[in-house]
Amino acid sequence: VTEFELIYKLINTQTVERSDVLTGIGDDCAVLAVPDGYSLAVSMDTLVSGVHFPDSASAFSVGYKSLAVNLSDLASTGAMPAWISLSLTMPVADENWIREFVSGIFQLASQYNVQLIGGDTCSGPLSISIQAHGFVKKPLLRSGARPDDLIYVSGHLGDSALGLRAYKAEENIAEGCLKRFNQPEPRIELGLWLTQVATSCIDISDGLVSDLGHICEKSCCGADIQMASIPLSDEFKAYFNQQPDYITAITFGDDYELCFTVNEQHSAAIDAYSNQSGLRLSCIGKIRSSGSVCFLDHDNKIITINNKGFEHFK
Amino acid sequence: VTEFELIYKLINTQTVERSDVLTGIGDDCAVLAVPDGYSLAVSMDTLVSGVHFPDSASAFSVGYKSLAVNLSDLASTGAMPAWISLSLTMPVADENWIREFVSGIFQLASQYNVQLIGGDTCSGPLSISIQAHGFVKKPLLRSGARPDDLIYVSGHLGDSALGLRAYKAEENIAEGCLKRFNQPEPRIELGLWLTQVATSCIDISDGLVSDLGHICEKSCCGADIQMASIPLSDEFKAYFNQQPDYITAITFGDDYELCFTVNEQHSAAIDAYSNQSGLRLSCIGKIRSSGSVCFLDHDNKIITINNKGFEHFK
């Protein structure tokens, strides 16, 4: 058994079998059937060791997160996940590492009935590219926000930033934050529901400042955000005692929560969905017809923000 | 302009605009329409600097080849290319390099009306992942070969192996071989035509020994190949004078020619297609009901082959 065959064997252990996969792993191409009446939504993200995750991250969480960030893109488009391709590049094939890595991917994949349909394995510095495919009838785009729309975010912002500190400074960070960094939860169900009510949507990967900026740019509008409305977890607040670091919460990113806009007539429906699902949905501000993304303090004064969030090659 | 915006700008210079791309670059997902009656064929390949191409390869040829190897997978499935996603990881964003790289991709993409619909850019050691999407009605698989089918290969084998030698040993290799290594031609038109006649098909990326082995394994059969029938280019033969290195030609790979099987009733149609298209198609042997892939000399004696072709992590 060569190391190549070993990887192939481990990758073939997935139990999800979808009837729309006409030819899966083991041929030159996968051959797939998109259901009638649906468009195909695709997203591709690459994670590089030492850039997107610490070199010391567990293989399980590297696998889990590699899939989670891709499913998060499907969530923000309101798509139902279906298939993934995986390209794994690593210096030497380590059986235990790959076994854990694959089980991290497959755990999350099973949750959404996602089938691995192909990919590639290479020798080289550790990095993972995943392409996720999903189905969508009425996609959520960045470009649909309208003046006076309310702006919401799901969950809490900033926990992932604290989670990374646990790696970097070896600080005693609450387990919840570490888990939010290692295994972010793609908001698939929320995205599917939002196709009925939202005018625009994006996932918060690069930080709220940057990602809401994308919505405003594509929708040709501005936004006023009440800084005090930014949802923070109890763990985040406890870590900072009385003075939570809002700037970190809105600029670090890696949260994979959804930021979306809705006409205010839907605010009651949003509250009802939040109550029923148990997922916190916070109204943080309003779309303006022009201007940029402004964060306001208690006195409605604009807070200056220098750190614009995660950018590659900075 | 940040380096990130620079890459985005260069990648956005593509002129191909397909009507089935409902949302292209610039949102969380691309949203795409697969035509009625067709299945989706997808393939993902990663190229790592120093593994799949020499560190000294030109940016243009790295871009061209990254796309070519993916289109070759679509060709061997008999699919019509449509869209690609690109993930580019590089240590520092070098504007000139990226400009050349992108123009290599776009030159080949334009030839087949392929649109770049999304992707990712990361900081890290140079590597490129491309996912190619195409449409197919009746896919060519590895598993359809039947006993007594004739085995064909397109073009010539071994030129790419010589092309690499030009890099490695700085030998004086003919231009044609270097070009075949740097810019292999995906056999898209041949693949589309073969959906009407072939029983199985694969592209020769890992070497004929290995790739024909995949057909035999998936089709539960063996194969007898006449070594003297392996098609070699004049350049290849000239390099080796009187004793061409057949073992290199059948084991090195990186040729991206198609190896396919057909019922012998179609041999005249194959010849006619070859004449009309100007693409050499050589009958190299026959499928057997059992056994392995055997290469035979002039006296029908089996030639022992030790080098099984390209394997990752070897």
XYZ file of C-alpha atoms in Angstrom:
628
model
C 0.000 0.000 0.000
C 1.579 3.282 -1.070
C 0.882 6.443 0.891
C -1.213 7.611 -2.039
C -3.449 4.560 -1.801
C -3.680 5.101 1.938
C -5.103 8.598 1.531
C -7.476 7.335 -1.128
C -8.638 4.576 1.211
C -9.259 6.963 4.110
C -11.070 9.452 1.904
C -13.264 6.628 0.629
C -14.577 5.810 4.101
C -17.380 8.354 3.898
C -20.800 6.854 4.447
C -22.916 9.614 2.842
C -24.271 8.348 -0.505
C -26.433 10.726 -2.476
C -28.546 9.594 -5.402
C -27.613 12.741 -7.388
C -23.960 11.615 -7.511
C -23.946 9.634 -10.763
C -20.176 9.000 -10.648
C -18.251 9.821 -7.484
C -14.621 9.377 -6.459
C -12.524 7.173 -8.732
C -12.937 8.556 -12.244
C -11.427 11.572 -14.026
C -14.480 13.695 -13.215
C -17.377 13.368 -10.848
C -20.698 13.381 -12.731
C -23.553 15.045 -10.897
C -27.244 15.846 -11.333
C -28.540 19.277 -10.320
C -32.263 19.032 -9.513
C -34.687 20.679 -11.954
C -35.598 24.242 -11.091
C -32.467 24.912 -9.039
C -29.299 26.824 -9.797
C -25.909 25.597 -8.691
C -24.072 27.609 -6.001
C -20.311 27.028 -5.749
C -17.647 28.357 -3.434
C -13.947 27.577 -3.074
C -11.772 28.382 -0.077
C -8.189 27.486 0.697
C -6.726 27.185 4.186
C -2.953 27.381 4.590
C -1.177 26.158 7.717
C 0.247 29.040 9.725
C -1.969 31.535 7.885
C -5.546 30.352 8.400
C -4.934 27.971 11.280
C -2.056 27.556 13.753
C 0.511 24.887 12.901
C -0.430 23.298 16.223
C -4.156 23.000 15.415
C -5.537 19.466 15.689
C -6.071 17.552 12.457
C -9.746 17.096 13.371
C -10.369 20.829 13.712
C -8.395 21.600 10.540
C -10.680 19.216 8.643
C -13.824 20.496 10.322
C -12.988 24.163 9.773
C -11.918 23.648 6.141
C -15.411 22.418 5.373
C -17.190 24.845 7.717
C -15.830 27.978 5.999
C -17.030 26.668 2.633
C -20.462 25.667 3.905
C -20.670 29.143 5.432
C -20.418 30.629 1.926
C -23.297 28.404 0.811
C -25.248 29.512 3.919
C -24.813 33.184 3.088
C -26.148 32.496 -0.423
C -29.113 30.576 0.971
C -28.052 27.362 -0.740
C -28.625 23.761 0.347
C -25.242 21.962 0.512
C -24.760 18.861 -1.646
C -21.210 17.965 -2.730
C -17.585 18.847 -2.002
C -14.247 18.372 -3.743
C -11.111 18.292 -1.620
C -7.536 19.057 -2.539
C -5.114 18.131 0.240
C -1.463 19.137 0.028
C 0.849 17.901 2.786
C 4.596 17.376 3.205
C 4.433 13.663 4.114
C 1.386 11.424 4.331
C 0.828 10.844 8.063
C -1.858 8.169 8.499
C -3.038 9.293 11.930
C -3.177 12.924 10.926
C -5.169 12.163 7.769
C -7.546 9.869 9.662
C -8.362 12.658 12.145
C -8.515 15.295 9.413
C -10.943 13.245 7.362
C -13.102 12.493 10.408
C -13.355 16.251 11.091
C -14.596 16.808 7.547
C -16.942 13.826 7.579
C -18.534 14.718 10.919
C -19.704 18.069 9.596
C -20.463 16.639 6.143
C -22.790 14.001 7.607
C -24.703 16.680 9.486
C -25.700 18.255 6.150
C -25.743 15.119 3.982
C -22.770 16.394 1.974
C -20.879 13.890 -0.181
C -17.193 14.088 -1.072
C -17.121 13.564 -4.827
C -13.467 13.965 -5.760
C -10.301 15.930 -5.421
C -6.572 15.651 -5.400
C -3.726 14.844 -3.024
C -0.287 16.370 -3.425
C 3.043 16.509 -1.741
C 3.908 20.035 -0.540
C 3.439 22.478 2.344
C 0.213 21.800 4.288
C -2.832 23.438 2.720
C -6.414 22.451 2.015
C -8.694 23.644 -0.795
C -12.342 22.715 -0.707
C -14.949 23.488 -3.315
C -18.511 23.242 -2.037
C -21.556 22.842 -4.281
C -25.134 23.522 -3.295
C -28.581 24.132 -4.792
C -30.479 27.391 -4.650
C -33.707 28.724 -6.155
C -33.509 32.360 -5.077
C -29.924 33.214 -4.106
C -29.108 35.772 -1.404
C -26.629 38.254 -2.847
C -24.590 41.109 -1.445
C -26.214 43.560 -3.802
C -29.837 43.687 -2.639
C -29.743 45.965 0.446
C -32.108 48.982 0.255
C -32.178 52.252 2.251
C -33.867 51.869 5.679
C -33.410 48.073 5.649
C -32.546 46.782 9.128
C -29.142 45.119 9.530
C -28.845 41.922 11.574
C -26.078 39.563 12.612
C -26.475 36.032 13.909
C -24.792 34.666 17.048
C -21.895 36.538 18.635
C -18.875 38.311 17.193
C -15.334 38.154 18.547
C -15.246 34.718 20.153
C -13.079 33.318 17.379
C -10.548 36.140 17.874
C -10.284 35.155 21.534
C -10.009 31.504 20.566
C -6.935 32.254 18.467
C -5.376 34.057 21.442
C -5.525 30.787 23.321
C -3.122 29.389 20.704
C -0.939 32.441 20.375
C -0.499 33.637 23.940
C -1.446 30.360 25.588
C -3.866 32.367 27.669
C -6.554 30.683 29.667
C -9.429 31.270 27.258
C -12.888 29.822 27.825
C -13.509 26.544 25.975
C -16.428 28.054 24.067
C -14.223 30.586 22.283
C -11.650 27.971 21.375
C -14.383 25.781 19.934
C -15.805 28.719 17.965
C -12.353 29.239 16.438
C -11.728 25.555 15.702
C -15.201 24.464 14.709
C -17.332 27.392 13.565
C -20.945 26.485 12.849
C -22.068 27.265 9.283
C -25.516 28.895 9.483
C -27.096 26.736 6.795
C -30.648 26.577 8.187
C -30.685 30.328 8.768
C -29.474 30.987 5.204
C -32.196 28.770 3.745
C -34.860 30.549 5.773
C -33.495 33.991 4.902
C -34.092 33.429 1.166
C -37.726 34.276 1.998
C -37.112 37.571 3.783
C -33.606 39.001 3.409
C -32.596 41.573 0.792
C -28.859 40.831 1.106
C -26.547 38.551 3.056
C -22.839 37.843 3.625
C -20.918 35.647 6.032
C -18.546 37.320 8.471
C -15.189 35.857 7.558
C -13.078 39.020 7.289
C -14.742 41.008 10.089
C -18.033 42.913 10.191
C -16.421 46.206 9.112
C -15.036 44.651 5.969
C -17.929 42.294 5.170
C -20.729 44.816 5.761
C -18.586 47.123 3.627
C -18.974 44.600 0.784
C -22.772 44.696 1.114
C -22.759 48.513 1.068
C -20.394 48.649 -1.904
C -22.414 46.148 -3.952
C -25.746 47.681 -2.908
C -24.548 51.292 -3.440
C -25.507 52.378 0.057
C -24.124 53.188 3.497
C -24.861 51.868 6.989
C -25.146 53.183 10.543
C -24.307 50.640 13.222
C -24.871 51.080 16.957
C -21.681 49.735 18.491
C -23.508 48.850 21.714
C -25.794 46.544 19.717
C -22.952 44.302 18.536
C -23.736 40.910 20.104
C -20.990 39.657 22.408
C -20.938 36.356 24.251
C -20.794 36.174 28.040
C -17.359 34.609 27.682
C -16.143 37.494 25.559
C -17.497 40.066 28.005
C -16.082 38.203 31.007
C -12.623 38.102 29.438
C -12.585 41.889 29.072
C -14.296 42.606 32.397
C -16.090 45.937 32.144
C -14.541 47.092 28.860
C -15.232 44.650 26.032
C -12.964 45.135 23.017
C -15.583 45.952 20.385
C -12.936 46.776 17.801
C -11.640 43.201 17.897
C -15.197 41.887 17.693
C -15.977 43.847 14.522
C -12.625 43.606 12.720
C -11.036 40.211 13.413
C -13.511 38.061 11.510
C -13.375 34.260 11.376
C -16.824 34.256 13.028
C -18.809 32.700 10.150
C -21.979 34.316 11.406
C -24.347 35.811 8.836
C -24.829 39.547 8.403
C -28.054 40.276 6.507
C -30.510 43.039 5.713
C -34.327 42.949 5.748
C -37.149 45.381 5.238
C -38.375 46.401 8.700
C -41.781 44.781 8.060
C -39.997 41.457 8.661
C -38.563 42.288 12.095
C -41.261 40.317 13.917
C -40.626 37.287 11.717
C -36.919 37.533 12.520
C -37.632 37.577 16.250
C -39.955 34.601 15.891
C -37.324 32.640 13.951
C -34.724 33.475 16.577
C -36.967 32.319 19.427
C -37.911 29.131 17.678
C -34.390 28.191 16.547
C -32.545 29.346 19.677
C -30.089 31.275 17.493
C -29.576 34.872 18.605
C -30.339 37.377 15.828
C -29.435 40.976 16.722
C -30.520 44.118 14.933
C -27.372 46.262 14.896
C -28.313 49.181 12.658
C -29.832 50.480 9.470
C -28.932 50.857 5.807
C -28.520 54.479 4.643
C -28.961 55.661 1.075
C -25.369 56.871 0.904
C -22.167 57.223 2.919
C -19.943 54.483 4.291
C -20.229 52.008 7.161
C -20.330 54.122 10.350
C -20.105 52.754 13.870
C -21.794 55.019 16.410
C -21.350 55.314 20.175
C -24.089 55.973 22.770
C -24.160 59.646 21.767
C -24.425 58.806 18.048
C -20.859 60.015 17.526
C -18.848 58.191 14.860
C -16.161 55.882 16.213
C -12.959 55.849 14.145
C -11.870 52.341 13.166
C -8.381 51.794 11.847
C -8.146 48.040 11.585
C -10.224 47.072 8.550
C -10.247 43.332 9.182
C -8.456 40.411 7.662
C -6.765 40.954 4.338
C -4.498 38.472 2.642
C -0.943 39.493 1.812
C -1.002 42.388 4.292
C -4.636 49.563 -3.767
C -3.710 46.595 -1.569
C -2.051 43.546 -3.100
C -5.291 41.689 -2.527
C -7.229 44.210 -4.599
C -4.548 43.992 -7.272
C -5.032 40.248 -7.710
C -8.783 40.730 -7.741
C -8.420 43.387 -10.439
C -6.204 41.191 -12.638
C -8.471 38.189 -12.237
C -11.427 40.347 -13.221
C -9.914 41.198 -16.614
C -11.355 38.106 -18.289
C -13.499 38.891 -21.304
C -15.472 35.637 -21.511
C -19.051 36.263 -20.334
C -21.404 33.306 -20.363
C -25.150 33.691 -20.030
C -25.335 30.658 -17.719
C -23.271 32.498 -15.064
C -26.064 34.130 -13.032
C -23.653 35.553 -10.425
C -19.921 35.478 -11.076
C -16.907 36.754 -9.147
C -17.671 39.121 -6.288
C -20.202 37.352 -4.089
C -19.899 34.579 -1.492
C -20.845 31.955 -4.085
C -21.065 31.892 -7.837
C -24.592 31.008 -8.982
C -24.767 28.944 -12.157
C -27.319 27.352 -14.479
C -26.701 23.834 -15.788
C -28.585 23.345 -19.071
C -31.595 21.010 -19.023
C -30.808 17.444 -19.964
C -27.144 17.639 -19.001
C -25.225 16.371 -16.002
C -22.468 18.384 -14.377
C -18.886 17.056 -14.683
C -16.387 18.427 -12.164
C -12.677 17.919 -11.669
C -10.181 19.497 -9.279
C -6.411 19.456 -9.643
C -3.700 21.147 -7.638
C -0.270 22.057 -8.969
C 2.527 22.708 -6.459
C 5.698 24.573 -7.405
C 8.700 22.247 -7.453
C 6.435 19.172 -7.590
C 4.228 19.629 -10.657
C 6.234 22.339 -12.386
C 9.816 23.580 -12.008
C 10.307 26.644 -9.792
C 11.773 28.299 -12.886
C 8.694 27.717 -15.093
C 7.277 30.899 -16.618
C 4.164 32.345 -14.993
C 2.351 32.095 -18.337
C 2.970 28.371 -18.674
C 2.099 27.735 -15.003
C -1.261 29.403 -15.610
C -1.823 27.650 -18.923
C -0.913 24.213 -17.602
C -2.970 24.601 -14.400
C -6.051 24.994 -16.538
C -4.999 22.468 -19.203
C -4.699 19.553 -16.765
C -8.206 20.261 -15.478
C -9.719 20.622 -18.940
C -8.019 17.343 -19.795
C -10.100 15.630 -17.100
C -13.246 17.079 -18.659
C -12.018 15.883 -22.069
C -11.576 12.319 -20.865
C -15.148 12.386 -19.512
C -16.461 13.753 -22.808
C -17.698 16.961 -21.171
C -18.037 20.440 -22.677
C -16.084 22.910 -20.470
C -18.006 25.829 -18.945
C -16.661 27.352 -15.703
C -13.591 27.321 -13.473
C -12.793 28.325 -9.904
C -9.220 29.261 -9.060
C -7.403 29.192 -5.755
C -3.997 30.864 -5.961
C -1.565 30.629 -3.055
C 1.682 32.567 -3.368
C 4.321 33.906 -0.959
C 4.107 37.574 -2.027
C 1.815 39.130 -4.625
C 4.044 39.918 -7.605
C 2.054 41.991 -10.107
C 4.035 40.976 -13.185
C 3.960 37.317 -12.270
C 0.206 37.348 -11.658
C -0.442 39.253 -14.882
C 1.429 36.604 -16.908
C -0.109 33.744 -14.921
C -3.625 35.045 -15.494
C -2.956 35.613 -19.197
C -1.844 31.960 -19.493
C -5.128 30.830 -17.952
C -7.249 33.231 -19.961
C -5.658 32.347 -23.304
C -6.686 28.718 -22.943
C -10.004 29.618 -21.286
C -10.986 31.834 -24.225
C -10.326 29.002 -26.639
C -13.059 26.945 -24.959
C -15.326 29.795 -23.815
C -14.587 28.985 -20.176
C -15.452 31.631 -17.575
C -13.661 32.126 -14.249
C -16.467 32.293 -11.695
C -14.681 32.602 -8.360
C -11.958 31.380 -6.107
C -9.578 32.444 -3.415
C -6.172 34.041 -3.031
C -3.896 33.239 -0.108
C -0.473 33.967 1.196
C 1.714 30.824 1.348
C 4.027 28.620 -0.740
C 3.191 28.791 -4.474
C 0.407 26.403 -5.475
C -2.639 26.539 -7.708
C -5.920 24.643 -7.354
C -8.423 24.786 -10.160
C -11.865 23.242 -10.225
C -13.295 22.845 -13.702
C -16.997 22.384 -14.449
C -18.466 21.065 -17.667
C -21.664 19.612 -19.112
C -22.114 16.060 -20.293
C -25.034 13.931 -21.500
C -23.354 10.547 -21.751
C -20.138 10.554 -19.703
C -17.097 8.482 -20.714
C -16.006 6.452 -17.698
C -13.054 4.228 -16.884
C -15.322 1.288 -16.252
C -16.811 0.506 -19.663
C -14.023 -1.386 -21.474
C -15.055 -4.843 -22.771
C -12.953 -7.851 -23.884
C -11.657 -7.504 -27.466
C -12.167 -3.724 -27.482
C -9.362 -1.962 -29.321
C -7.183 0.406 -27.267
C -6.177 3.771 -28.728
C -4.110 6.726 -27.644
C -4.166 10.206 -29.150
C -1.092 12.195 -30.174
C 2.366 11.132 -28.936
C 3.640 9.902 -25.602
C 6.898 10.930 -23.936
C 7.408 14.442 -25.298
C 6.502 15.997 -21.967
C 9.101 13.833 -20.194
C 11.736 15.195 -22.568
C 10.424 18.716 -22.040
C 11.064 18.438 -18.318
C 14.632 17.292 -19.020
C 15.217 20.621 -20.717
C 14.591 22.243 -17.318
C 16.402 19.705 -15.212
C 19.542 18.978 -17.180
C 19.427 22.111 -19.303
C 19.795 19.833 -22.276
C 19.165 21.084 -25.762
C 15.658 19.677 -26.194
C 13.499 20.412 -29.211
C 11.058 23.295 -28.745
C 8.082 21.023 -29.429
C 8.750 18.861 -26.372
C 9.205 21.878 -24.140
C 5.909 23.293 -25.355
C 4.184 19.943 -24.783
C 5.433 20.029 -21.179
C 4.523 23.681 -20.566
C 1.302 23.922 -22.536
C -0.298 20.514 -23.035
C -3.361 20.565 -25.267
C -6.512 19.232 -23.617
C -8.274 16.943 -26.112
C -11.723 18.468 -25.631
C -13.047 18.004 -29.188
C -11.849 14.395 -29.255
C -13.529 13.660 -25.912
C -16.818 15.134 -27.102
C -16.696 13.026 -30.257
C -15.726 9.881 -28.349
C -18.947 9.946 -26.316
C -20.533 8.443 -29.445
C -18.149 5.523 -29.887
C -15.814 4.840 -26.934
C -16.547 2.320 -24.187
C -14.034 3.847 -21.737
C -11.601 6.734 -21.598
C -8.924 8.263 -19.341
C -6.368 11.027 -19.782
C -2.705 10.121 -19.546
C -1.486 12.171 -16.614
C 0.350 9.513 -14.602
C 1.724 7.491 -17.529
C 0.063 4.939 -19.817
C 1.020 1.978 -17.607
C -0.697 3.496 -14.613
C -3.654 5.104 -16.401
C -4.516 2.123 -18.603
C -4.203 0.121 -15.379
C -7.052 2.229 -13.966
C -9.257 1.372 -16.949
C -8.497 -2.336 -16.553
C -9.100 -2.245 -12.812
C -12.430 -0.422 -13.125
C -13.507 -2.532 -16.115
C -12.351 -5.820 -14.542
C -10.202 -6.774 -17.510
C -6.621 -6.940 -18.753
C -4.847 -5.499 -21.781
C -2.156 -6.502 -24.271
C -0.187 -3.616 -25.719
C 2.269 -3.810 -28.628
C 5.174 -1.692 -27.458
C 6.152 -0.915 -31.060
C 2.716 0.665 -31.587
C 3.242 3.346 -28.916
C 3.165 6.615 -30.875
C 6.359 8.633 -30.545
C 7.038 12.027 -32.058
C 9.847 12.607 -34.540
C 11.492 14.815 -31.936
C 11.350 12.063 -29.345
C 12.801 9.510 -31.759
C 15.509 11.900 -32.937
C 16.604 12.561 -29.349
C 17.150 8.852 -28.726
C 18.611 8.106 -32.158
C 17.997 4.466 -32.990
C 16.836 3.348 -29.534
C 13.798 5.309 -28.343
C 13.175 5.042 -24.596
C 9.720 3.449 -24.639
C 9.728 2.982 -20.883
C 9.898 6.741 -20.345
C 7.161 7.245 -22.928
C 4.750 4.887 -21.167
C 5.573 5.664 -17.522
C 6.399 9.343 -17.139
C 2.953 10.750 -17.836
C 2.136 14.468 -18.015
C 1.097 13.883 -21.655
C -2.618 14.711 -21.306
C -3.420 12.595 -24.325
C -6.521 10.400 -24.168
C -6.370 6.617 -23.885
C -9.689 5.056 -24.895
C -11.286 1.779 -25.871
C -13.757 1.073 -28.679
C -15.462 -1.940 -30.188
C -13.539 -2.876 -33.323
C -16.553 -2.067 -35.526
C -15.648 1.595 -34.940
C -12.034 1.413 -36.134
C -12.872 2.931 -39.529
C -14.709 5.808 -37.854
C -11.647 6.422 -35.666
C -9.393 6.581 -38.719
C -11.785 8.953 -40.439
C -11.909 11.239 -37.383
C -8.123 11.209 -37.194
C -7.752 12.136 -40.866
C -10.312 14.872 -40.665
C -9.030 16.417 -37.413
C -5.318 15.971 -38.099
C -4.899 14.409 -34.631
C -3.002 11.127 -34.688
C -4.990 8.251 -33.132
C -3.005 5.044 -32.745
C -4.353 1.584 -32.037
C -1.865 0.175 -29.509
C -3.518 -3.076 -28.420
C -6.557 -4.958 -27.229
C -8.554 -5.481 -24.050
C -8.361 -9.031 -22.630
C -10.997 -10.610 -20.414
C -8.518 -11.029 -17.563
C -4.904 -10.497 -16.561
C -3.043 -7.243 -16.116
C -1.653 -4.629 -18.501
C 1.043 -6.409 -20.535
C 3.468 -4.707 -22.900
C 4.687 -7.030 -25.638
C 7.791 -6.896 -27.832
C 8.055 -7.891 -31.516
C 8.039 -11.580 -30.547
C 4.968 -11.139 -28.313
C 7.159 -11.613 -25.253
C 6.145 -9.646 -22.147
C 8.398 -6.697 -21.313
C 8.964 -6.191 -17.592
C 8.231 -2.660 -16.472
C 9.408 -1.512 -13.063
C 8.585 2.166 -13.078
C 4.813 2.373 -12.615
C 4.467 6.078 -13.407
C 3.894 9.155 -11.338
C 2.677 8.662 -7.784
C 2.365 11.409 -5.224
C 4.321 11.087 -1.988
C 6.692 8.541 -3.485
